[in-house]
Short mmCIF file of C-alpha atoms and ligand atoms in Angstrom, two decimals:
data_model
loop_
_atom_site.label_atom_id
_atom_site.label_comp_id
_atom_site.label_asym_id
_atom_site.label_seq_id
_atom_site.Cartn_x
_atom_site.Cartn_y
_atom_site.Cartn_z
CA UNK A 240 -19.51 -6.18 -12.37
CA UNK A 241 -17.77 -9.49 -13.71
CA UNK A 242 -16.14 -11.67 -11.35
CA UNK A 243 -13.09 -14.36 -11.61
CA UNK A 244 -15.44 -17.13 -10.42
CA UNK A 245 -17.89 -16.33 -13.66
CA UNK A 246 -14.90 -16.23 -15.59
CA UNK A 247 -13.67 -19.65 -14.54
CA UNK A 248 -17.09 -21.45 -14.48
CA UNK A 249 -16.75 -23.29 -17.66
CA UNK A 250 -13.06 -24.35 -16.78
CA UNK A 251 -13.96 -25.04 -13.05
CA UNK A 252 -13.20 -28.94 -12.68
CA UNK A 253 -9.95 -28.42 -14.88
CA UNK A 254 -8.50 -25.75 -12.67
CA UNK A 255 -9.14 -28.14 -9.45
CA UNK A 256 -7.06 -30.65 -11.71
CA UNK A 257 -4.55 -27.81 -12.81
CA UNK A 258 -3.91 -27.25 -9.07
CA UNK A 259 -3.30 -30.80 -8.13
CA UNK A 260 -1.20 -31.28 -10.99
CA UNK A 261 1.07 -28.17 -10.05
CA UNK A 262 1.45 -29.29 -6.25
CA UNK A 263 2.26 -32.76 -7.34
CA UNK A 264 5.10 -31.31 -9.96
CA UNK A 265 6.23 -28.99 -7.42
CA UNK A 266 6.25 -29.91 -3.93
CA UNK A 267 8.92 -30.98 -1.71
CA UNK A 268 9.28 -32.26 1.84
CA UNK A 269 7.79 -29.76 4.20
CA UNK A 270 10.31 -28.52 7.21
CA UNK A 271 13.07 -28.21 4.57
CA UNK A 272 14.03 -24.77 3.42
CA UNK A 273 13.27 -25.68 -0.40
CA UNK A 274 10.17 -27.51 0.67
CA UNK A 275 8.77 -24.41 2.69
CA UNK A 276 9.55 -21.67 0.11
CA UNK A 277 7.59 -23.96 -2.40
CA UNK A 278 4.86 -24.57 -0.31
CA UNK A 279 4.82 -20.50 0.61
CA UNK A 280 5.03 -19.69 -3.43
CA UNK A 281 2.27 -22.05 -4.38
CA UNK A 282 -0.13 -21.14 -1.65
CA UNK A 283 0.06 -17.40 -2.51
CA UNK A 284 0.06 -18.11 -6.57
CA UNK A 285 -2.63 -15.22 -7.01
CA UNK A 286 -5.44 -15.08 -9.55
CA UNK A 287 -4.04 -17.48 -12.10
CA UNK A 288 -4.84 -15.45 -14.98
CA UNK A 289 -2.53 -16.92 -17.47
CA UNK A 290 -3.56 -20.74 -16.89
CA UNK A 291 -7.12 -19.55 -17.51
CA UNK A 292 -6.23 -18.00 -20.45
CA UNK A 293 -4.54 -20.89 -21.68
CA UNK A 294 -7.18 -23.38 -20.66
CA UNK A 295 -9.94 -20.99 -22.32
CA UNK A 296 -8.34 -20.46 -25.51
CA UNK A 297 -7.93 -24.27 -25.76
CA UNK A 298 -11.53 -24.74 -25.16
CA UNK A 299 -12.50 -21.98 -27.59
CA UNK A 300 -10.38 -23.41 -30.47
CA UNK A 301 -10.64 -27.20 -29.83
CA UNK A 302 -12.44 -28.91 -32.59
CA UNK A 303 -14.21 -30.78 -30.15
CA UNK A 304 -14.92 -28.35 -27.16
CA UNK A 305 -12.58 -30.20 -25.26
CA UNK A 306 -9.17 -30.17 -23.91
CA UNK A 307 -6.80 -32.29 -21.83
CA UNK A 308 -3.60 -33.19 -20.32
CA UNK A 309 -1.34 -31.05 -23.00
CA UNK A 310 -3.37 -28.07 -22.14
CA UNK A 311 -2.46 -28.68 -18.48
CA UNK A 312 1.13 -29.18 -18.88
CA UNK A 313 1.20 -26.01 -21.12
CA UNK A 314 -0.79 -24.03 -18.61
CA UNK A 315 1.59 -25.24 -15.90
CA UNK A 316 4.81 -24.19 -17.63
CA UNK A 317 3.43 -20.72 -18.42
CA UNK A 318 2.40 -20.27 -14.64
CA UNK A 319 5.59 -21.27 -13.30
CA UNK A 320 7.63 -18.98 -15.52
CA UNK A 321 5.38 -16.59 -14.42
CA UNK A 322 5.87 -17.08 -10.85
CA UNK A 323 9.60 -17.37 -10.92
CA UNK A 324 9.65 -13.83 -12.69
CA UNK A 325 7.46 -12.36 -10.11
CA UNK A 326 10.12 -13.81 -7.38
CA UNK A 327 12.94 -12.14 -9.40
CA UNK A 328 11.02 -9.04 -9.71
CA UNK A 329 10.33 -8.37 -6.39
CA UNK A 330 14.07 -8.92 -5.60
CA UNK A 331 14.77 -6.47 -8.26
CA UNK A 332 12.47 -3.94 -7.58
CA UNK A 333 13.65 -4.58 -3.61
CA UNK A 334 9.70 -4.76 -2.88
CA UNK A 335 8.84 -6.55 0.34
CA UNK A 336 5.33 -7.18 -0.36
CA UNK A 337 3.22 -9.34 -2.92
CA UNK A 338 -0.41 -10.00 -2.59
CA UNK A 339 -0.66 -8.64 0.78
CA UNK A 340 2.05 -10.80 2.28
CA UNK A 341 5.78 -10.85 2.49
CA UNK A 342 7.56 -11.13 -0.64
CA UNK A 343 9.65 -14.31 -0.89
CA UNK A 344 12.71 -11.77 -0.55
CA UNK A 345 11.34 -10.20 2.48
CA UNK A 346 10.70 -13.78 4.19
CA UNK A 347 14.00 -15.46 2.90
CA UNK A 348 16.51 -12.84 1.88
CA UNK A 349 17.09 -11.84 -1.59
CA UNK A 350 19.86 -14.43 -2.24
CA UNK A 351 17.69 -17.22 -1.50
CA UNK A 352 14.99 -15.80 -3.37
CA UNK A 353 16.99 -15.72 -6.73
CA UNK A 354 17.83 -19.49 -6.11
CA UNK A 355 14.19 -20.31 -5.55
CA UNK A 356 13.01 -18.35 -8.74
CA UNK A 357 16.26 -20.27 -10.43
CA UNK A 358 15.12 -23.73 -8.95
CA UNK A 359 11.23 -23.33 -10.20
CA UNK A 360 12.73 -22.39 -14.12
CA UNK A 361 15.29 -25.31 -14.01
CA UNK A 362 12.45 -27.81 -12.49
CA UNK A 363 9.94 -26.43 -15.11
CA UNK A 364 12.28 -27.07 -18.13
CA UNK A 365 13.05 -30.60 -16.86
CA UNK A 366 9.04 -31.10 -16.60
CA UNK A 367 8.62 -29.70 -20.19
CA UNK A 368 11.55 -32.01 -21.47
CA UNK A 369 10.29 -35.07 -19.75
CA UNK A 370 6.85 -34.59 -21.19
CA UNK A 371 8.31 -35.01 -24.82
CA UNK A 372 5.96 -31.98 -25.68
CA UNK A 373 8.70 -30.51 -27.75
CA UNK A 374 5.93 -28.41 -29.71
CA UNK A 375 4.57 -26.74 -26.38
CA UNK A 376 8.03 -26.38 -24.65
CA UNK A 377 9.69 -24.72 -27.87
CA UNK A 378 6.87 -22.39 -28.18
CA UNK A 379 6.65 -21.46 -24.40
CA UNK A 380 10.45 -21.09 -23.68
CA UNK A 381 10.83 -18.47 -26.12
CA UNK A 382 8.90 -15.75 -24.19
CA UNK A 383 11.70 -16.50 -21.35
CA UNK A 384 14.18 -14.76 -23.02
CA UNK A 385 11.63 -11.60 -23.92
CA UNK A 386 10.50 -11.29 -20.14
CA UNK A 387 14.14 -10.81 -19.52
CA UNK A 388 15.01 -8.05 -22.40
CA UNK A 389 11.80 -6.30 -21.09
CA UNK A 390 13.12 -6.06 -17.49
CA UNK A 391 16.41 -5.07 -18.70
CA UNK A 392 15.23 -2.23 -21.48
CA UNK A 393 12.82 -0.97 -18.47
CA UNK A 394 15.90 -0.88 -16.06
CA UNK A 395 17.76 1.22 -18.59
CA UNK A 396 15.41 3.56 -19.24
CA UNK A 397 14.75 4.05 -15.56
CA UNK A 398 18.29 4.87 -14.93
CA UNK A 399 18.30 7.23 -17.72
CA UNK A 400 14.98 8.85 -16.77
CA UNK A 401 13.94 8.78 -20.37
CA UNK A 402 11.04 6.33 -21.12
CA UNK A 403 8.85 7.61 -23.75
CA UNK A 404 5.53 6.19 -24.88
CA UNK A 405 7.57 3.99 -27.78
CA UNK A 406 9.96 2.39 -24.98
CA UNK A 407 6.97 2.07 -22.68
CA UNK A 408 5.00 0.01 -24.92
CA UNK A 409 7.80 -2.01 -25.92
CA UNK A 410 8.64 -2.83 -22.34
CA UNK A 411 5.22 -3.92 -21.45
CA UNK A 412 4.87 -5.92 -24.60
CA UNK A 413 8.19 -7.77 -23.29
CA UNK A 414 7.50 -7.93 -19.70
CA UNK A 415 3.67 -8.91 -19.96
CA UNK A 416 1.99 -8.92 -23.09
CA UNK A 417 4.59 -11.41 -24.44
CA UNK A 418 3.57 -14.49 -22.08
CA UNK A 419 -0.10 -13.66 -22.26
CA UNK A 420 0.57 -13.88 -26.17
CA UNK A 421 2.09 -17.30 -25.71
CA UNK A 422 -1.03 -18.30 -23.43
CA UNK A 423 -3.32 -17.70 -25.99
CA UNK A 424 -1.32 -19.48 -28.94
CA UNK A 425 -0.18 -22.32 -26.76
CA UNK A 426 -3.41 -23.17 -25.53
CA UNK A 427 -4.61 -23.31 -29.38
CA UNK A 428 -1.37 -25.31 -30.21
CA UNK A 429 -2.10 -27.74 -27.45
CA UNK A 430 -5.47 -28.94 -28.95
CA UNK A 431 -4.18 -28.69 -32.57
CA UNK A 432 -6.12 -25.80 -33.65
CA UNK A 433 -5.92 -24.41 -37.19
CA UNK A 434 -3.02 -21.75 -37.73
CA UNK A 435 -5.70 -19.38 -38.25
CA UNK A 436 -6.91 -19.58 -34.81
CA UNK A 437 -3.74 -20.02 -33.03
CA UNK A 438 -2.97 -16.78 -34.62
CA UNK A 439 -6.21 -15.22 -33.23
CA UNK A 440 -5.45 -16.25 -29.97
CA UNK A 441 -1.94 -14.90 -29.86
CA UNK A 442 -3.33 -11.46 -30.79
CA UNK A 443 -5.99 -12.09 -27.96
CA UNK A 444 -3.50 -12.80 -25.61
CA UNK A 445 -1.09 -9.86 -27.03
CA UNK A 446 -3.95 -7.27 -26.65
CA UNK A 447 -5.10 -8.32 -23.43
CA UNK A 448 -1.57 -8.43 -21.67
CA UNK A 449 -1.05 -4.90 -23.03
CA UNK A 450 -4.14 -3.85 -21.36
CA UNK A 451 -3.62 -5.86 -18.17
CA UNK A 452 -0.04 -4.16 -17.82
CA UNK A 453 -1.42 -0.77 -18.28
CA UNK A 454 -4.06 -1.21 -15.58
CA UNK A 455 -1.33 -2.52 -13.38
CA UNK A 456 0.40 0.68 -13.79
CA UNK A 457 -2.79 2.80 -13.33
CA UNK A 458 -3.27 1.03 -9.98
CA UNK A 459 0.15 2.21 -8.78
CA UNK A 460 -1.52 5.67 -8.99
CA UNK A 461 -4.61 4.70 -6.92
CA UNK A 462 -3.86 5.00 -2.87
CA UNK A 463 -5.18 2.17 -1.07
CA UNK A 464 -5.89 0.04 -3.80
CA UNK A 465 -6.54 -3.80 -3.31
CA UNK A 466 -3.60 -5.05 -5.06
CA UNK A 467 -1.67 -5.96 -1.86
CA UNK A 468 1.30 -4.16 -3.40
CA UNK A 469 2.80 -0.71 -2.21
CA UNK A 470 1.33 2.15 -4.11
CA UNK A 471 3.39 4.46 -6.14
CA UNK A 472 6.36 1.84 -6.10
CA UNK A 473 7.02 2.72 -9.85
CA UNK A 474 7.63 6.45 -9.37
CA UNK A 475 10.08 5.19 -6.37
CA UNK A 476 11.87 2.93 -8.82
CA UNK A 477 11.64 5.87 -11.32
CA UNK A 478 9.48 3.97 -13.89
CA UNK A 479 7.70 6.31 -16.22
CA UNK A 480 4.53 4.60 -17.04
CA UNK A 481 1.68 5.46 -19.38
CA UNK A 482 -0.63 7.80 -16.63
CA UNK A 483 2.51 9.82 -16.40
CA UNK A 484 3.56 9.44 -19.98
CA UNK A 485 0.17 11.06 -20.89
CA UNK A 486 0.92 14.06 -18.57
CA UNK A 487 4.36 14.60 -19.85
CA UNK A 488 3.28 14.70 -23.23
CA UNK A 489 0.51 17.51 -22.61
CA UNK A 490 2.20 19.88 -19.86
CA UNK A 491 4.63 22.63 -20.46
CA UNK A 492 8.04 22.91 -20.59
CA UNK A 493 8.49 24.24 -16.85
CA UNK A 494 6.02 21.83 -15.84
CA UNK A 495 7.72 18.95 -17.59
CA UNK A 496 10.92 20.21 -16.19
CA UNK A 497 9.52 20.34 -12.53
CA UNK A 498 8.05 16.36 -12.89
CA UNK A 499 11.48 15.11 -13.86
CA UNK A 500 13.05 17.13 -11.12
CA UNK A 501 10.80 15.34 -8.63
CA UNK A 502 10.86 11.88 -10.03
CA UNK A 503 14.55 10.77 -9.11
CA UNK A 504 13.84 12.15 -5.56
CA UNK A 505 10.56 9.82 -5.07
CA UNK A 506 12.50 7.02 -3.90
CA UNK A 507 13.32 8.99 -0.65
CA UNK A 508 10.86 11.88 -0.34
CA UNK A 509 7.18 11.38 -0.22
CA UNK A 510 6.54 15.05 -0.67
CA UNK A 511 8.04 14.07 -4.47
CA UNK A 512 5.77 11.29 -4.80
CA UNK A 513 2.86 13.44 -3.65
CA UNK A 514 4.00 16.19 -6.30
CA UNK A 515 3.95 13.69 -9.42
CA UNK A 516 0.67 12.10 -8.30
CA UNK A 517 -1.02 15.91 -8.12
CA UNK A 518 -0.16 16.54 -11.39
CA UNK A 519 -1.32 12.79 -12.80
CA UNK A 520 -4.52 13.74 -11.25
CA UNK A 521 -4.76 17.14 -12.19
CA UNK A 522 -4.07 16.28 -16.28
CA UNK A 523 -6.23 13.08 -16.17
CA UNK A 524 -3.34 10.81 -16.68
CA UNK A 525 -5.41 7.77 -15.37
CA UNK A 526 -8.34 8.77 -17.61
CA UNK A 527 -5.93 9.17 -20.54
CA UNK A 528 -4.17 5.89 -20.07
CA UNK A 529 -7.59 4.33 -19.54
CA UNK A 530 -8.65 5.04 -23.26
CA UNK A 531 -5.46 3.21 -24.37
CA UNK A 532 -6.70 0.06 -22.27
CA UNK A 533 -10.02 0.31 -24.02
CA UNK A 534 -8.36 0.35 -27.28
CA UNK A 535 -6.54 -2.73 -26.83
CA UNK A 536 -9.41 -4.72 -25.33
CA UNK A 537 -11.59 -3.51 -28.76
CA UNK A 538 -8.66 -5.39 -30.47
CA UNK A 539 -8.70 -8.35 -27.86
CA UNK A 540 -12.24 -8.88 -28.25
CA UNK A 541 -12.15 -8.30 -32.16
CA UNK A 542 -9.58 -11.45 -32.33
CA UNK A 543 -12.22 -13.48 -30.88
CA UNK A 544 -14.34 -13.26 -33.87
CA UNK A 545 -12.71 -16.55 -35.58
CA UNK A 546 -14.17 -18.87 -32.76
CA UNK A 547 -17.95 -19.63 -32.74
CA UNK A 548 -19.74 -19.01 -29.86
CA UNK A 549 -19.21 -21.10 -26.81
CA UNK A 550 -18.96 -20.47 -22.88
CA UNK A 551 -15.26 -20.78 -23.11
CA UNK A 552 -15.27 -17.68 -25.67
CA UNK A 553 -17.63 -16.03 -23.81
CA UNK A 554 -15.32 -16.01 -20.78
CA UNK A 555 -12.62 -15.12 -22.43
CA UNK A 556 -14.76 -12.04 -23.45
CA UNK A 557 -15.69 -11.52 -19.93
CA UNK A 558 -11.70 -11.33 -19.17
CA UNK A 559 -11.32 -8.38 -21.11
CA UNK A 560 -14.37 -6.62 -18.80
CA UNK A 561 -12.56 -7.86 -15.65
CA UNK A 562 -9.07 -6.79 -16.59
CA UNK A 563 -10.58 -3.04 -17.03
CA UNK A 564 -12.75 -3.12 -13.87
CA UNK A 565 -10.09 -5.06 -11.70
CA UNK A 566 -8.76 -3.16 -8.38
CA UNK A 567 -6.41 -6.01 -7.55
C1 FPP B 707 6.26 -7.23 -13.10
O1 FPP B 707 6.39 -6.10 -13.26
C2 FPP B 707 7.64 -8.06 -13.74
C3 FPP B 707 7.07 -8.93 -14.85
C4 FPP B 707 6.00 -8.79 -15.52
C5 FPP B 707 8.24 -9.45 -15.55
C6 FPP B 707 9.54 -9.68 -14.63
C7 FPP B 707 10.76 -10.56 -15.57
C8 FPP B 707 11.81 -10.50 -15.14
C9 FPP B 707 12.43 -10.43 -13.44
C10 FPP B 707 12.86 -11.12 -15.65
C11 FPP B 707 13.05 -12.84 -15.28
C12 FPP B 707 12.46 -13.46 -16.41
C13 FPP B 707 12.26 -15.13 -15.79
C14 FPP B 707 11.51 -15.83 -16.78
C15 FPP B 707 12.45 -15.44 -14.37
P1 FPP B 707 6.29 -4.90 -12.43
O2 FPP B 707 7.17 -4.73 -11.37
O3 FPP B 707 5.82 -3.65 -13.02
O4 FPP B 707 4.90 -5.33 -11.42
P2 FPP B 707 4.59 -5.82 -10.09
O5 FPP B 707 3.45 -4.19 -9.39
O6 FPP B 707 3.81 -7.05 -9.94
O7 FPP B 707 5.81 -5.96 -9.17
MG1 MG B 708 7.43 -5.28 -9.50
#
C-alpha cells in the first residue's frame, strides 16, 4: 500500500519550506481570539493533498525539473481557499468533528467560524495581490465562485431530495474537482509549462478530484472509518451520493419509495440511517461506486503521458493509487 510519505518524498524539503511559508503569512499574536483560531486551523490542516498536487505538477512539467517561490505561492493560495471552505462547510453541515477534533464552529461557535473563514480568504487575496503574480491569482480565484456554486446546487438538491447521477457529478466537480483541477494547472503555469502540459495537468487534477470526492462519499458509508468525521453524515444531511445513486438506479419502484421515505428521517432516526445503509450494502452500492472511481483514476493517469518519466510524475501516479486505497 502506497503511503503519503512515499508520495511526498521528491518534495520533502519543499513541504517544510511550504509549511514555514504558510505560518509566516497566516500567524497572529498568541492569546488573541484570531491568533488562537489561526493556530488551531494551521495545526490541524490535514493531509495537504492540494499543495502536494501543485508542487508535483510543477516539478513534472517544468523544463528544468525545478520549481521555486511562484509554485509555493500558488500552493498556499489554493490550500488556504480549501482551509476556509472547510471551515464554512462545517458551519453549513453543522458538523462538530473534523479530522478527529472539534470543528472550528464547535470550538468557537458558528458566527466566529464564518468570520475566520472570511478573514483567511481576505488575507489570502491580499497576499496574492501584493505578490504581483496576477496570472496565478487570476487562475486560482476563479475556482472560488465554482466552489460556492457547487455548495448551493448541492443544498438545493438536498432540500428537494432529487439528486440524480448528473446532478451529483456536477456537484462534486464544482465543490471538489474544480479546485484539484486548478492545483494541477496552476502548478504547471507557475513554472511556465507549455499549454499542452498545463491542459494535461488540469485534466489530471480534475480526474483525481472526482475520484477523491467519490471516495470521500464512499467512506461516509463505512462505519468506524478513520476519517475523523462522523459517519453517515451525508444521509443525515439528505445528501444523495454515488453509492446510494447506484442503488436507486437498480432497485424496484417499491424499494426506491421506501428508501426515499427513510432519507429525510435520517437526521433524527438511527433506524432510517441503518435502513439505507443496509440497502446500499445489499445492492453493492460501494463496490459499484468504486468502479467509477477507477474509471476517473485511469483518466488521471493517462493525462500524465505528456510528461517524461520523473520522480514527480511517479508520485502523481502513486497519488492515484493512494486516493483509491485511502481510509481517511
Ligand atoms: C466538503 O464537502 C466541502 C467542499 C469540498 C466545498 C465547500 C465549499 C463551500 C462551503 C463554499 C465556500 C467557498 C469558499 C471559497 C470559502 P463535504 O461536506 O461533502 O465533505 P466533508 O465530509 O469533508 O465535510
Ligand atoms: Mg461537510
